[in-house]
CSV table of C-alpha atoms in Angstrom, one decimal:
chain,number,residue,atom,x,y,z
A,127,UNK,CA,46.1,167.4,-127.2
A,128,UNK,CA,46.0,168.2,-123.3
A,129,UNK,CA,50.1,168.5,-123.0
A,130,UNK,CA,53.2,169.1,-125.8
A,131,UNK,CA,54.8,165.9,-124.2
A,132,UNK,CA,52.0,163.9,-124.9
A,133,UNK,CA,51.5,165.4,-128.6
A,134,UNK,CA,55.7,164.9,-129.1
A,135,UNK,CA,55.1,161.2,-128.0
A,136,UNK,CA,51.9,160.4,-130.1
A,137,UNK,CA,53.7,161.9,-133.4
A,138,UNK,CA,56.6,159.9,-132.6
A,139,UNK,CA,53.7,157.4,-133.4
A,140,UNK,CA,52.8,158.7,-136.3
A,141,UNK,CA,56.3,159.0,-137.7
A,142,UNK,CA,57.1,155.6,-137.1
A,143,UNK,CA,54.5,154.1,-139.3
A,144,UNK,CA,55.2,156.8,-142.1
A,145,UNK,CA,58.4,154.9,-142.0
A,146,UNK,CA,57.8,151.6,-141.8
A,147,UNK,CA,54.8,151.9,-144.2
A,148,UNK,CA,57.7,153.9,-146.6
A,149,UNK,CA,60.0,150.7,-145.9
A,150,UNK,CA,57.4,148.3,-146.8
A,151,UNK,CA,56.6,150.3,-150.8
A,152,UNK,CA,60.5,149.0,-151.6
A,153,UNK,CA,59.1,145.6,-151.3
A,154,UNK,CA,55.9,146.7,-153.1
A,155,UNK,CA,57.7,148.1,-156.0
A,156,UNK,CA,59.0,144.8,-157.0
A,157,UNK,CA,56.0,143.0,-156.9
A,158,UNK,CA,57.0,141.0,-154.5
A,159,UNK,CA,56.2,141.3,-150.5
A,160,UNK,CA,59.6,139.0,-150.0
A,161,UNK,CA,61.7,140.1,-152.3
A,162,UNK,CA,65.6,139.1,-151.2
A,163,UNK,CA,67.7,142.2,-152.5
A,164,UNK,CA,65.2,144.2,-150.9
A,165,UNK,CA,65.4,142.4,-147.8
A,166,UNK,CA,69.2,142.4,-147.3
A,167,UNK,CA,69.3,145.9,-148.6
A,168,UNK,CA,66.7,146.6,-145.0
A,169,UNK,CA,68.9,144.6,-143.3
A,170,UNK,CA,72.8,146.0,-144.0
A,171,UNK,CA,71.2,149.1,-143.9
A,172,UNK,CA,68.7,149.8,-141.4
A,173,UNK,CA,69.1,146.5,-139.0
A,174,UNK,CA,72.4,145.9,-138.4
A,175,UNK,CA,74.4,149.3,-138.1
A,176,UNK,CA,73.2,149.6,-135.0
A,177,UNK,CA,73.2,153.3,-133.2
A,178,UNK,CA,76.5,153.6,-135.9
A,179,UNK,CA,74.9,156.2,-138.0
A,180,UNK,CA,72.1,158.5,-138.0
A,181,UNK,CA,68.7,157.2,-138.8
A,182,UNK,CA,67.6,159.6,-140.8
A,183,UNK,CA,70.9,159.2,-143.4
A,184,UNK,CA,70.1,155.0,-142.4
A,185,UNK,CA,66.7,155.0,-143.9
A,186,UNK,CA,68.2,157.8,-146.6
A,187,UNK,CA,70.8,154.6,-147.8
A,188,UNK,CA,67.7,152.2,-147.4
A,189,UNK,CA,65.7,153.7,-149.8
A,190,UNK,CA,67.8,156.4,-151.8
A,191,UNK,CA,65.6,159.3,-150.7
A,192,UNK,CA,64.0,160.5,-147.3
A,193,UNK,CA,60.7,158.7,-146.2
A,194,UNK,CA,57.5,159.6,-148.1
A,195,UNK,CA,53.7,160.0,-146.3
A,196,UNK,CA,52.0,158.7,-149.4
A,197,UNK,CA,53.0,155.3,-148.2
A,198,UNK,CA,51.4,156.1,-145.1
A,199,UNK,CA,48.4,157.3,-146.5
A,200,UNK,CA,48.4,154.1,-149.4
A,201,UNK,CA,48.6,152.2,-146.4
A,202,UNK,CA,45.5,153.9,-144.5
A,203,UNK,CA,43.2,153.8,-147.4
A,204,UNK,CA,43.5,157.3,-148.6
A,205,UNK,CA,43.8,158.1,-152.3
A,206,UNK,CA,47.3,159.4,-153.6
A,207,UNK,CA,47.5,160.7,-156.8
């Protein structure tokens, strides 16, 4: 990377889609890409607190754990054992 603020910004990036693709494997898990307890679970605890509580100890509530890369990786094709 030619700069730190650029490299900050691009694994802001990178973080982001860990998350969402770590979001999206709750849905997986049940089989089922709509699944409604999964959705309003995403929703009271992720959507609509707001800036009310930290996002890491949001997505924590979310899922029960801190994000995984293996979704990430799932995601990009890459082989997780």
């Amino acid at each position: 990377f030619t700069s730190e603020g650029y490299a900050a910004g691009y694994y802001g990036y990178i973080w982001a889609d860990v998350l969402a693709a770590d979001a999206y494997e709750a849905f997986v898990e049940t089989g089922n890409s709509y699944d409604p307890a999964v959705a309003l679970k995403l929703y009271k605890y992720i959507y609509s607190i707001g800036g009310s509580v930290d996002p890491a100890q949001a997505y924590r509530n979310y899922r029960g754990r801190d994000p995984k890369i293996e979704a990430l990786l799932r995601a990009r094709g890459f082989p997780v054992k």
